[in-house]
mmCIF file of C-alpha atoms and ligand atoms in Angstrom:
data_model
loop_
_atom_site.group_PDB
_atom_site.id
_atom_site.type_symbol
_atom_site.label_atom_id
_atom_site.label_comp_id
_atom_site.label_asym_id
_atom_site.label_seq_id
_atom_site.Cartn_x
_atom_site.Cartn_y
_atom_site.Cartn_z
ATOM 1 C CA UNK A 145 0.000 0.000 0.000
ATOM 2 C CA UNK A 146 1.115 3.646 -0.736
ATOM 3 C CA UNK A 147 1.415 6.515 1.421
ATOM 4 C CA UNK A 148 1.394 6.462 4.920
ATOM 5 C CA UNK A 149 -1.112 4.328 6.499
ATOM 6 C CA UNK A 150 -2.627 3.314 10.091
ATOM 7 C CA UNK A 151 -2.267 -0.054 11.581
ATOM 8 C CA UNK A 152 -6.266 -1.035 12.667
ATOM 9 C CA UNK A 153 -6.069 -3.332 15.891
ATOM 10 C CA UNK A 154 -7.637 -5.558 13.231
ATOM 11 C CA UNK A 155 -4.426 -6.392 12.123
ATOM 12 C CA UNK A 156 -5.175 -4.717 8.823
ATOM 13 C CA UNK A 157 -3.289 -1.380 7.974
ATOM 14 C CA UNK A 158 -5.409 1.659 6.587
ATOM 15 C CA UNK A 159 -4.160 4.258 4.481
ATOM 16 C CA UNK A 160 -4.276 7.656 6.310
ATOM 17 C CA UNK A 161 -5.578 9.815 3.409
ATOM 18 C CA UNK A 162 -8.271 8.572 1.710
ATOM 19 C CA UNK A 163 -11.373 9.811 -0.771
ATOM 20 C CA UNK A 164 -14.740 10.939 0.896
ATOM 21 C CA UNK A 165 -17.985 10.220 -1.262
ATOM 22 C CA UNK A 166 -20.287 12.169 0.507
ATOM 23 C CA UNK A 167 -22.539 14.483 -1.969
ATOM 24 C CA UNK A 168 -20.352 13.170 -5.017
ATOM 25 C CA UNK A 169 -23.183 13.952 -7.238
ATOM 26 C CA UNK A 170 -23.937 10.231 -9.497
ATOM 27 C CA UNK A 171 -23.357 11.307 -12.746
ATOM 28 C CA UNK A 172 -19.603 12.235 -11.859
ATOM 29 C CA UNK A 173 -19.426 9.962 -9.794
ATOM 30 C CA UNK A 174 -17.777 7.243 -11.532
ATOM 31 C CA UNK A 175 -14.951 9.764 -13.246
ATOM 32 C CA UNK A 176 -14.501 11.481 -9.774
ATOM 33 C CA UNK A 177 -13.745 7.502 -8.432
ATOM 34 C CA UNK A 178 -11.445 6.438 -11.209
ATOM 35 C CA UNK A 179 -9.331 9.966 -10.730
ATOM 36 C CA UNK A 180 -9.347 9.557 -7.702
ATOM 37 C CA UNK A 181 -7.223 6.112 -7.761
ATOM 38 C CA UNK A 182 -5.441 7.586 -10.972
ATOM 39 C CA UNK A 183 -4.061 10.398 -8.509
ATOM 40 C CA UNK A 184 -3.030 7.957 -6.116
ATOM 41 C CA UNK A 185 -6.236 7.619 -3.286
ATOM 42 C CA UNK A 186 -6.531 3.868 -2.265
ATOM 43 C CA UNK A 187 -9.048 4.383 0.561
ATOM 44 C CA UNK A 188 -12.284 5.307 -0.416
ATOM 45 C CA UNK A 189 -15.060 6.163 2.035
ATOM 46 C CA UNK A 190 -18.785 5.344 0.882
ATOM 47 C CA UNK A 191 -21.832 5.211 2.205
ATOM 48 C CA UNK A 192 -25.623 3.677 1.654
ATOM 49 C CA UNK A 193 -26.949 6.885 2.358
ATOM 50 C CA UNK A 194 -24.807 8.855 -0.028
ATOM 51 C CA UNK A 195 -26.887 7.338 -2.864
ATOM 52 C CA UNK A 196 -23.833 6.403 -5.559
ATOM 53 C CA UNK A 197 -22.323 3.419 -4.364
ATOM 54 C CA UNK A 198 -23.349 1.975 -7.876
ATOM 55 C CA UNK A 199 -20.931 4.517 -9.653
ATOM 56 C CA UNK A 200 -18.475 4.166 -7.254
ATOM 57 C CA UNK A 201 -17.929 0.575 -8.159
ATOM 58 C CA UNK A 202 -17.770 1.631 -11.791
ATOM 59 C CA UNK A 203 -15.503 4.084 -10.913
ATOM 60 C CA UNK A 204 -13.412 1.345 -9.241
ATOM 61 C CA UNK A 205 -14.185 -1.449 -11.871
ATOM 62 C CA UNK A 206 -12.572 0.662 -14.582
ATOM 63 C CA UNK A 207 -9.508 1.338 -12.283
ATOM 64 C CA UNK A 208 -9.301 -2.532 -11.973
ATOM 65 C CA UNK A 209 -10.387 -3.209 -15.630
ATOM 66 C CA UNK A 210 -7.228 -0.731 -17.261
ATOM 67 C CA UNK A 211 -4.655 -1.789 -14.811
ATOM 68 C CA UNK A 212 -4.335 1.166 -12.533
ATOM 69 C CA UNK A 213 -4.828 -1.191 -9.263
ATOM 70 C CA UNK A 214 -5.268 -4.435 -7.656
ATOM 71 C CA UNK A 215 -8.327 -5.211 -5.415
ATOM 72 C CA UNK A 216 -6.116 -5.743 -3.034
ATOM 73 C CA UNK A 217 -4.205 -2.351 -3.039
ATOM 74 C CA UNK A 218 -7.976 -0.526 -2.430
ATOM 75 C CA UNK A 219 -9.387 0.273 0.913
ATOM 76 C CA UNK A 220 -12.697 0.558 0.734
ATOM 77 C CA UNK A 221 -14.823 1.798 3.530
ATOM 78 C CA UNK A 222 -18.680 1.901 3.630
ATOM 79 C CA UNK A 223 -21.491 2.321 6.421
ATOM 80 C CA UNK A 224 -24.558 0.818 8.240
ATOM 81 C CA UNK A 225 -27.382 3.522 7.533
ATOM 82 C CA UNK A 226 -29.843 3.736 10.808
ATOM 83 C CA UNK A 227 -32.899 2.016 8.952
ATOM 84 C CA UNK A 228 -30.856 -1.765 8.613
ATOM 85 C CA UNK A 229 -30.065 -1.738 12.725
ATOM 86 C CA UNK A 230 -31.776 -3.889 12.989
ATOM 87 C CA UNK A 231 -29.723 -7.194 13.530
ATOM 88 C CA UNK A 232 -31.654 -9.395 11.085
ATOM 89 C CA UNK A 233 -31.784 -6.387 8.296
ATOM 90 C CA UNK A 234 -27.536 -5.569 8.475
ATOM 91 C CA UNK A 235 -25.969 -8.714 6.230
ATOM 92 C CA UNK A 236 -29.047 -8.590 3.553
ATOM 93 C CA UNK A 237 -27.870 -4.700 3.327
ATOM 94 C CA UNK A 238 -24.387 -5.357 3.293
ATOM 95 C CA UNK A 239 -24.713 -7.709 0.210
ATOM 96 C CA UNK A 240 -26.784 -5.504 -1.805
ATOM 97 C CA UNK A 241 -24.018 -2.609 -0.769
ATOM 98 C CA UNK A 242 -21.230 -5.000 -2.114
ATOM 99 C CA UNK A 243 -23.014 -5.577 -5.365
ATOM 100 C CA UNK A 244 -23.434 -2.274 -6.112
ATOM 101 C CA UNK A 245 -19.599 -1.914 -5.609
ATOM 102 C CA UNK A 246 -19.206 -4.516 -7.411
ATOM 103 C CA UNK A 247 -16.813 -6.310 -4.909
ATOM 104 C CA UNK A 248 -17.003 -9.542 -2.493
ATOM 105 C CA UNK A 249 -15.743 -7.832 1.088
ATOM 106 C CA UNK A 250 -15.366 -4.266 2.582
ATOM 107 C CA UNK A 251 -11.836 -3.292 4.219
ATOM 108 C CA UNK A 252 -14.103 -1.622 6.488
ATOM 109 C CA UNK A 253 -17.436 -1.512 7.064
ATOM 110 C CA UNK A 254 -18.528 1.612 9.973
ATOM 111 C CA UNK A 255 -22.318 1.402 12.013
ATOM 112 C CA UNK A 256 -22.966 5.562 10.746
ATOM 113 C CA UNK A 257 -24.544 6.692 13.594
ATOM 114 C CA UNK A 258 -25.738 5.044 16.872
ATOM 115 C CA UNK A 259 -29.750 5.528 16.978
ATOM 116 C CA UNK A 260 -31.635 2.459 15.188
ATOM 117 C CA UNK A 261 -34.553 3.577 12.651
ATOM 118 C CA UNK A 262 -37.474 1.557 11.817
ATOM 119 C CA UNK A 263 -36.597 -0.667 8.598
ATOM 120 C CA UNK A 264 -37.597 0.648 5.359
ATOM 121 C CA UNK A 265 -37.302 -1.812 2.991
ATOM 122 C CA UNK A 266 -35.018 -0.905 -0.654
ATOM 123 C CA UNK A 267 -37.948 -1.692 -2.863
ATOM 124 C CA UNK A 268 -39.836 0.887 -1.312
ATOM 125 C CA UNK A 269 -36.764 4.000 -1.083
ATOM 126 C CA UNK A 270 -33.177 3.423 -1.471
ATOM 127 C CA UNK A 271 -31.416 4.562 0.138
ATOM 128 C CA UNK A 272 -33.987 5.201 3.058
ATOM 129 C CA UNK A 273 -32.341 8.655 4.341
ATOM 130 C CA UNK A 274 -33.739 9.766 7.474
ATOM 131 C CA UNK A 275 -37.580 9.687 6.890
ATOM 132 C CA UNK A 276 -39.496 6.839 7.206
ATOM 133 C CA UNK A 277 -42.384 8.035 4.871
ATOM 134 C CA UNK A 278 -39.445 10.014 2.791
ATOM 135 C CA UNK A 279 -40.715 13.289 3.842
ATOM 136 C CA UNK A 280 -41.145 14.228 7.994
ATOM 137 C CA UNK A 281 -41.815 10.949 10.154
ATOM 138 C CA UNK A 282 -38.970 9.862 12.112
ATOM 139 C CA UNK A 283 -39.950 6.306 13.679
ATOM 140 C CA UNK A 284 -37.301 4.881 15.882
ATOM 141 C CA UNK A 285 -36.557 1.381 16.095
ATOM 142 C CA UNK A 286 -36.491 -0.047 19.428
ATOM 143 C CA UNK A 287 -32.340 -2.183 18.278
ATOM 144 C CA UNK A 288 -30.061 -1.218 20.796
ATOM 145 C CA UNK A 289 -26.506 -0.810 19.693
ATOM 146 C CA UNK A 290 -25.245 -4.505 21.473
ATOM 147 C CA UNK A 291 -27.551 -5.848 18.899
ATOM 148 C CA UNK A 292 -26.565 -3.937 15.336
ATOM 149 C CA UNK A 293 -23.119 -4.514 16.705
ATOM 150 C CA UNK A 294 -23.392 -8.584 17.144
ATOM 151 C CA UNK A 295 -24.851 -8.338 13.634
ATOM 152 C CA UNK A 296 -21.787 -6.250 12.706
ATOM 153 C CA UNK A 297 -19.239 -8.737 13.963
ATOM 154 C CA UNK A 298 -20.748 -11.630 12.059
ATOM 155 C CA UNK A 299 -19.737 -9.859 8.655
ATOM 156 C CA UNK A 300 -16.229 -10.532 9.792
ATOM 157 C CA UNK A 301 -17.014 -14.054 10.452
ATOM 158 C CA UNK A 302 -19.078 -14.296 7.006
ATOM 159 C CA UNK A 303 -15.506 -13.045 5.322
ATOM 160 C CA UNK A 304 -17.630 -9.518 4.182
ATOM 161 C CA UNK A 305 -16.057 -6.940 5.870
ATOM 162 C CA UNK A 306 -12.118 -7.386 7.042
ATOM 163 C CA UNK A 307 -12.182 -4.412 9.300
ATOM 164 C CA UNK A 308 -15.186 -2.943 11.698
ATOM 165 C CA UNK A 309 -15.984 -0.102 12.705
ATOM 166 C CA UNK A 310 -18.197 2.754 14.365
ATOM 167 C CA UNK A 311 -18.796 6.343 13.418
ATOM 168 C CA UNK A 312 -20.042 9.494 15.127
ATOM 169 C CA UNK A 313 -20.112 7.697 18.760
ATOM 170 C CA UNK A 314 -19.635 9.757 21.898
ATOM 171 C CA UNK A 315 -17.515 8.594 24.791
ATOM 172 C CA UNK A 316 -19.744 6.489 26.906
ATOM 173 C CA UNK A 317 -21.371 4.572 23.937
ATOM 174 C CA UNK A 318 -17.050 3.434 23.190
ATOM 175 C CA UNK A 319 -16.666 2.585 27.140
ATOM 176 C CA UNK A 320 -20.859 0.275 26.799
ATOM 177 C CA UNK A 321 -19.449 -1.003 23.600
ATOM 178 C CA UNK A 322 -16.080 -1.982 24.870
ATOM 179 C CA UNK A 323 -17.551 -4.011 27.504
ATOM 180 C CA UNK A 324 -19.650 -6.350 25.573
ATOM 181 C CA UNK A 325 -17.490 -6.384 21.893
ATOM 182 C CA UNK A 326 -16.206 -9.414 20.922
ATOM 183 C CA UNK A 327 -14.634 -7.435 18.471
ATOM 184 C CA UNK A 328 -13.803 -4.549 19.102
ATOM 185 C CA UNK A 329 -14.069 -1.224 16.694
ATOM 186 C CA UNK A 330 -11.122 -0.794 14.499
ATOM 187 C CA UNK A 331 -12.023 2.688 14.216
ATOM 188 C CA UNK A 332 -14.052 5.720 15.171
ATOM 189 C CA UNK A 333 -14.941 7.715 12.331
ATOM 190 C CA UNK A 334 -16.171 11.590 13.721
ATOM 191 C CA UNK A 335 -16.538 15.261 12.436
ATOM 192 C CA UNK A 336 -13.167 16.707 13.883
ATOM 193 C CA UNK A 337 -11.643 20.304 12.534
ATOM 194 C CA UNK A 338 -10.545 23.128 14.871
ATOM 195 C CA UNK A 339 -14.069 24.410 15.606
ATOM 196 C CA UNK A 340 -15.124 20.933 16.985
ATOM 197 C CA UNK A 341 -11.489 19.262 17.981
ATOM 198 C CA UNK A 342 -13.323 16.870 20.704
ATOM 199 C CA UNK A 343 -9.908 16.064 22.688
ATOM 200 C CA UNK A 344 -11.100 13.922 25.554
ATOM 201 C CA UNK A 345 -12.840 12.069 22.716
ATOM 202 C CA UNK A 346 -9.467 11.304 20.534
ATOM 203 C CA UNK A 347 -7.727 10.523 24.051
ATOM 204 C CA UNK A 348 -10.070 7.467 24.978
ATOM 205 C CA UNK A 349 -9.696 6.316 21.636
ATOM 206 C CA UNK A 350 -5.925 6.511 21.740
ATOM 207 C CA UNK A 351 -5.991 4.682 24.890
ATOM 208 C CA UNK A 352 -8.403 2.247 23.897
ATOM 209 C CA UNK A 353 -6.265 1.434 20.281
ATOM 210 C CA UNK A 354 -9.222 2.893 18.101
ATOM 211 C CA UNK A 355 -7.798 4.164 14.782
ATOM 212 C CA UNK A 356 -10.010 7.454 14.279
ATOM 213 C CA UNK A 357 -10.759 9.526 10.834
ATOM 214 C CA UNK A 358 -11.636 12.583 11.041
ATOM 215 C CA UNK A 359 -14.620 14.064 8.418
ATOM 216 C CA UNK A 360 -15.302 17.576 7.061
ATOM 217 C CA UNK A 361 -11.774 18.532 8.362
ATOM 218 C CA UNK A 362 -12.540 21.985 6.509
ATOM 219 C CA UNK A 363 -15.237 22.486 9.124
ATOM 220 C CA UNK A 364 -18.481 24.820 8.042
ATOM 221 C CA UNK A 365 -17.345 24.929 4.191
ATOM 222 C CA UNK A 366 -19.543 21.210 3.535
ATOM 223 C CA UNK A 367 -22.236 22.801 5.277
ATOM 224 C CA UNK A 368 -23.150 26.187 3.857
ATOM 225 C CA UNK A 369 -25.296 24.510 1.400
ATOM 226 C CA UNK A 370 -27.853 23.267 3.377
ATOM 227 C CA UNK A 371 -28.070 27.214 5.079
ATOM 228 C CA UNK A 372 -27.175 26.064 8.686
ATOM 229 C CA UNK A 373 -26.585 29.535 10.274
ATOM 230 C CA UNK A 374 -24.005 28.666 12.267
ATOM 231 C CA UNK A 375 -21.550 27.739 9.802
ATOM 232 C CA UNK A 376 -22.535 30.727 7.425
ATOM 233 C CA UNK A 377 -21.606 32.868 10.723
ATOM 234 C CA UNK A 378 -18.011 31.692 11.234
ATOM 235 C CA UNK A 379 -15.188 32.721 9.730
ATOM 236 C CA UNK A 380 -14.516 29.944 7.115
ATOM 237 C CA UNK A 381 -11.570 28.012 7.753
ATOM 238 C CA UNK A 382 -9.532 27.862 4.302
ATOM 239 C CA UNK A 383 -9.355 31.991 4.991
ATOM 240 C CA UNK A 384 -8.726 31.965 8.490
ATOM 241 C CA UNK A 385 -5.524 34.368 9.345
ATOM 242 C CA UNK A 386 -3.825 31.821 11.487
ATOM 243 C CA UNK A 387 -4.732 29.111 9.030
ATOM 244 C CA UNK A 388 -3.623 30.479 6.251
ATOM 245 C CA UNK A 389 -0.359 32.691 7.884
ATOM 246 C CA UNK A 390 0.538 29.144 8.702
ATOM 247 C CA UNK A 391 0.098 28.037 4.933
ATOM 248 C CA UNK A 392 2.371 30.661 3.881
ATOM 249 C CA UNK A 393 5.165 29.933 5.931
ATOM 250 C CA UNK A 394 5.237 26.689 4.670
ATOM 251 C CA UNK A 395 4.539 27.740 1.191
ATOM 252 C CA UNK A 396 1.394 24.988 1.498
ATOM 253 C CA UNK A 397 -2.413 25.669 0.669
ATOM 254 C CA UNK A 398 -4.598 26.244 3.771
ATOM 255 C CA UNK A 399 -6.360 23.112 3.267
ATOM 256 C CA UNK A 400 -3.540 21.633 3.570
ATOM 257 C CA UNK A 401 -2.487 22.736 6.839
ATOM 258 C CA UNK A 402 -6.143 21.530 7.886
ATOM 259 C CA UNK A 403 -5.428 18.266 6.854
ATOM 260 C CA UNK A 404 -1.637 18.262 8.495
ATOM 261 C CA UNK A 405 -2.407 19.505 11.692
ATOM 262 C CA UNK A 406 -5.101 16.342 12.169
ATOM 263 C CA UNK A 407 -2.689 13.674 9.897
ATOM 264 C CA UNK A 408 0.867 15.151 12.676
ATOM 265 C CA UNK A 409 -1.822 14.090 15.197
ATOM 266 C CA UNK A 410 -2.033 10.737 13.838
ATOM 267 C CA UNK A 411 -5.725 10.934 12.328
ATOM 268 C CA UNK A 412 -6.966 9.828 9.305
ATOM 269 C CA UNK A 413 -8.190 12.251 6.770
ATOM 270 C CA UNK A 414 -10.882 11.494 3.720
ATOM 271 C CA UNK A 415 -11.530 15.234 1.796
ATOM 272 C CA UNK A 416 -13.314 15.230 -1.408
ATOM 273 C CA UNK A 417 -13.334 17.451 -4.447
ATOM 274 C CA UNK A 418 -13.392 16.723 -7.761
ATOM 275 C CA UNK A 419 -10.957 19.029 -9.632
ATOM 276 C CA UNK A 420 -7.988 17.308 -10.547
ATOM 277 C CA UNK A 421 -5.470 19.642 -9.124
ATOM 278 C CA UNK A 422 -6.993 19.745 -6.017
ATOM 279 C CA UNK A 423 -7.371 15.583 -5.682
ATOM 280 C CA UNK A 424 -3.176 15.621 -5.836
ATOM 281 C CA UNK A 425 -3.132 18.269 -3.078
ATOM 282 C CA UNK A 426 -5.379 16.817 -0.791
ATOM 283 C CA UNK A 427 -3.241 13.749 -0.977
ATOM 284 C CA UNK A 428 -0.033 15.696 -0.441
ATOM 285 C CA UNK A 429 -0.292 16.326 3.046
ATOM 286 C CA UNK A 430 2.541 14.765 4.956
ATOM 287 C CA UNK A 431 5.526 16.012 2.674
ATOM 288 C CA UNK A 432 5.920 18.693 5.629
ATOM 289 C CA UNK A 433 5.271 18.979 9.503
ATOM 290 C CA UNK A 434 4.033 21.579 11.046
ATOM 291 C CA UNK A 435 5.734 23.441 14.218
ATOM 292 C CA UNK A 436 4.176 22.182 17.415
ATOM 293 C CA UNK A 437 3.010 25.786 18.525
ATOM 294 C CA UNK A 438 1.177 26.153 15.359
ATOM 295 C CA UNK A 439 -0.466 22.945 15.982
ATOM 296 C CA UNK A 440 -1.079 24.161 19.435
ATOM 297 C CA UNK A 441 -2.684 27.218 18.125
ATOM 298 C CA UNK A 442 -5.331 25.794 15.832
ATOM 299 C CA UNK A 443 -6.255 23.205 18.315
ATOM 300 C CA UNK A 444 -7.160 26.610 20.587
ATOM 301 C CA UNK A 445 -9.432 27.295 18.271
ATOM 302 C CA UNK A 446 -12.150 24.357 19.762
ATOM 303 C CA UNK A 447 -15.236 25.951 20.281
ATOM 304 C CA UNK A 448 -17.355 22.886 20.079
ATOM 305 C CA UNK A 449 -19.333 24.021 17.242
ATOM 306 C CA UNK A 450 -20.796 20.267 15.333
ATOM 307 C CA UNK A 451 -22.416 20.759 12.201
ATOM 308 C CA UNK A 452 -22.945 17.038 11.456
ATOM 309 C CA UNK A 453 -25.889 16.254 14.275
ATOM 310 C CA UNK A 454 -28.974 14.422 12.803
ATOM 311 C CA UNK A 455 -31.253 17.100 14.534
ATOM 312 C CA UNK A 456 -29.952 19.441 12.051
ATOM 313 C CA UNK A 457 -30.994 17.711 9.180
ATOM 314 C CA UNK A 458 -34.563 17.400 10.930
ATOM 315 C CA UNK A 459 -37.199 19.001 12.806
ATOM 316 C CA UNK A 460 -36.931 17.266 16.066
ATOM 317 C CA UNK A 461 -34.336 17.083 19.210
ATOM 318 C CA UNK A 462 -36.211 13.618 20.763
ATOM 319 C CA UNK A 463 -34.448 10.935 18.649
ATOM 320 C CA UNK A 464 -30.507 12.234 20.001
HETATM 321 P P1 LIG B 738 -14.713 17.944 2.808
HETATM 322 O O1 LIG B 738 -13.854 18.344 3.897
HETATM 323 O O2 LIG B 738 -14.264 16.872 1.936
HETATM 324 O O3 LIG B 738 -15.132 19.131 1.837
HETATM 325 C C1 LIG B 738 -15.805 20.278 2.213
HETATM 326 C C2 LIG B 738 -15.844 21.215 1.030
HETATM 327 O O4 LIG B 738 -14.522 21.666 0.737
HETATM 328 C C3 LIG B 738 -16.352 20.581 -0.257
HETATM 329 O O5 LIG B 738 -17.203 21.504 -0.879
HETATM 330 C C4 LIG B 738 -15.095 20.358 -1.097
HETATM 331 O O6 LIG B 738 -15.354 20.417 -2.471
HETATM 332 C C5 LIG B 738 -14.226 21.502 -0.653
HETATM 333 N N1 LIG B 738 -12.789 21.227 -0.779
HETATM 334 C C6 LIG B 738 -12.166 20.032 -0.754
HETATM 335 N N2 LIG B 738 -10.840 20.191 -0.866
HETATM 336 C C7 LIG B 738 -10.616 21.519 -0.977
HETATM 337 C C8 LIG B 738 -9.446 22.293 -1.114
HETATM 338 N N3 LIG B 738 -8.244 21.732 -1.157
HETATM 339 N N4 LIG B 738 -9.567 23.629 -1.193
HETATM 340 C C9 LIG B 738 -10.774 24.210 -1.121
HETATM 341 N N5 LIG B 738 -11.942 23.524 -0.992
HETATM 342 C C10 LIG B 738 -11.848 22.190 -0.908
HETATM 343 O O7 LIG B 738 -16.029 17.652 3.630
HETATM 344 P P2 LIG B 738 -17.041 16.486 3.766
HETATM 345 O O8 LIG B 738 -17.494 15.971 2.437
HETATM 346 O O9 LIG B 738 -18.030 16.967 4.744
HETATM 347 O O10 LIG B 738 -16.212 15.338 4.502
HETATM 348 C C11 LIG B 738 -15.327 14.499 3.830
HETATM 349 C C12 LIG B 738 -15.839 13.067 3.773
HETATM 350 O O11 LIG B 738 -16.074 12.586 5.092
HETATM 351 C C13 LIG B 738 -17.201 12.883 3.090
HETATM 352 O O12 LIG B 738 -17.115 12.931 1.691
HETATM 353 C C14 LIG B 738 -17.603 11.543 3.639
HETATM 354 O O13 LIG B 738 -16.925 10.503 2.959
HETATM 355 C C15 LIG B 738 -17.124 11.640 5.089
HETATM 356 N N6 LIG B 738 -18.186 12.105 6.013
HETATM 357 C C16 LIG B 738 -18.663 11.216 6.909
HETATM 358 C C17 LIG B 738 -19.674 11.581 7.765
HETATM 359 C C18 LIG B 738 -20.196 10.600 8.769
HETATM 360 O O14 LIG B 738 -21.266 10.838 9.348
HETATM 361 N N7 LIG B 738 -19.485 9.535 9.026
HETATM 362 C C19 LIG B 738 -20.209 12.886 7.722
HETATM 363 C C20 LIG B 738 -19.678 13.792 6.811
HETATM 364 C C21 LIG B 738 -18.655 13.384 5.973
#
């Protein structure tokens, strides 16, 4: 594998930049995938719920087809979305997932966020999203997290995922977890960029061996478009004076020095765009190290501000 990567307590090791595929839009999708590995990116982070798993894999399938990679040199990552937590609804999903990929395992395979919603089954809306009626109802499922997670563990044992995983989990979900996993989470995928640095949160999963990827590392900028006010009403981060003083000193881009100061700290990073130039400097981001005060400085700049919380995204506080 190229680049640096992450050793998973899996056993496995994970490359520590990677692709996101979040709002990829699905008729570039496919080009955006095969550039992507073309530039060099051999983890790629999918989701159900980001509706273009099917282009990913032709994305990837025309990588593998001209030559450009092995199967075995890709990382591929995808997630669990809330309406198959159900334990009896997670391998059935899984498998359809896979197809659309058009591969026979996952490196990784992440539950996407804690709180079980009531099945809604692919012939009726796929993927699901939040809604169970595809417009307002939220209708929780009563599948605690013990139960998705036993499902979880038996697509290791079925040979379907290598790696496991969890994503936007809070601290005493990780300690619950811990106690009853037989295996435990490789990694702990969560929104992390200096407004929203969640220290104590990256400590337990040091001392626990969780790998952890950070997402939207450039903070409110994936945001604006859905008119949250509070990330309109920050100062965005790529033209942030300390961020991008920093960049200048080091004769880097400011995203760049986003992504360093989480890879020095031994995160993972997954940024998407897709224009070219910007794919190979997303991926450049450990050809320099920052100066411990200037890492020290943007971590000061926590205000625990999350953009990524479900309520957001829908008119009601009860379900989180
Ligand atoms: P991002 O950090 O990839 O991108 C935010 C915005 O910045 C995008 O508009 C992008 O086009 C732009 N951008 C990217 N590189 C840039 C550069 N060098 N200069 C200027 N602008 C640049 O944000 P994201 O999509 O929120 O997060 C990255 C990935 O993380 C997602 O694609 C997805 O795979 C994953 N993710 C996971 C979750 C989760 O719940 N687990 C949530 C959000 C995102």
């Amino acid at each position: 594998m190229t680049g640096s990567t992450i050793k998973l307590s899996s056993g496995y090791e994970m490359p520590q930049v990677g692709f996101g595929l979040w709002k990829v839009d699905n008729k570039i999708c496919a080009d955006t995938v095969y550039n992507a590995i073309k530039a060099g990116y051999r983890l790629l982070d999918g989701a159900c719920d980001y509706g273009n798993e099917k282009e990913c894999g032709e994305g990837v399938a025309r990588a593998l087809k001209e030559g450009l990679v092995k199967r075995e040199e890709l990382f591929i990552v995808s997630k669990l979305w809330p309406t198959f937590n159900d334990p009896e609804q997670v391998e059935p999903v899984v498998k359809r997932q896979l197809s659309d990929w058009g591969i026979d395992y996952f490196d990784l395979y992440l539950i996407h966020f804690p709180g079980a919603l009531k099945f809604v089954d692919p012939s009726v809306r796929y993927p699901p999203g939040w809604h169970h009626d595809g417009k307002s109802q939220i209708v929780k499922s009563k599948t605690t997290i013990q139960d998705t997670w036993r499902a979880v563990e038996a697509l290791v044992d079925a040979g379907l995922a290598k790696s496991i995983g969890i994503s936007n989990f809070q601290a005493q979900l990780i300690y619950d977890m811990l106690r009853y996993a037989r295996i435990p989470p490789a990694t702990l995928q969560i929104e992390h960029h200096p407004y929203l640095v969640q220290q104590e949160l990256l400590n337990l999963a040091k001392e626990e061996g969780i790998a952890v990827t950070a997402y939207s590392s450039f903070g409110p900028a994936s945001f604006l478009e859905f008119g949250f006010k509070h990330a309109e009403a920050l100062v965005p981060l790529l033209k942030d004076d300390l961020i991008t003083g920093i960049a200048k000193k080091h004769g880097k881009e400011p995203s760049q020095v986003l992504l360093r100061w989480a890879t020095q700290r031994g995160l993972a990073v997954i940024p998407k765009t897709s224009r070219p130039e910007i794919l190979a400097q997303n991926l450049d981001v450990n050809s320099f190290d920052l100066d411990q005060e200037d890492i020290d400085k943007i971590s000061a700049k926590d205000s625990g501000i999350r953009f990524n919380q479900p309520s957001n995204y829908f008119d009601t506080q009860k379900m989180w």
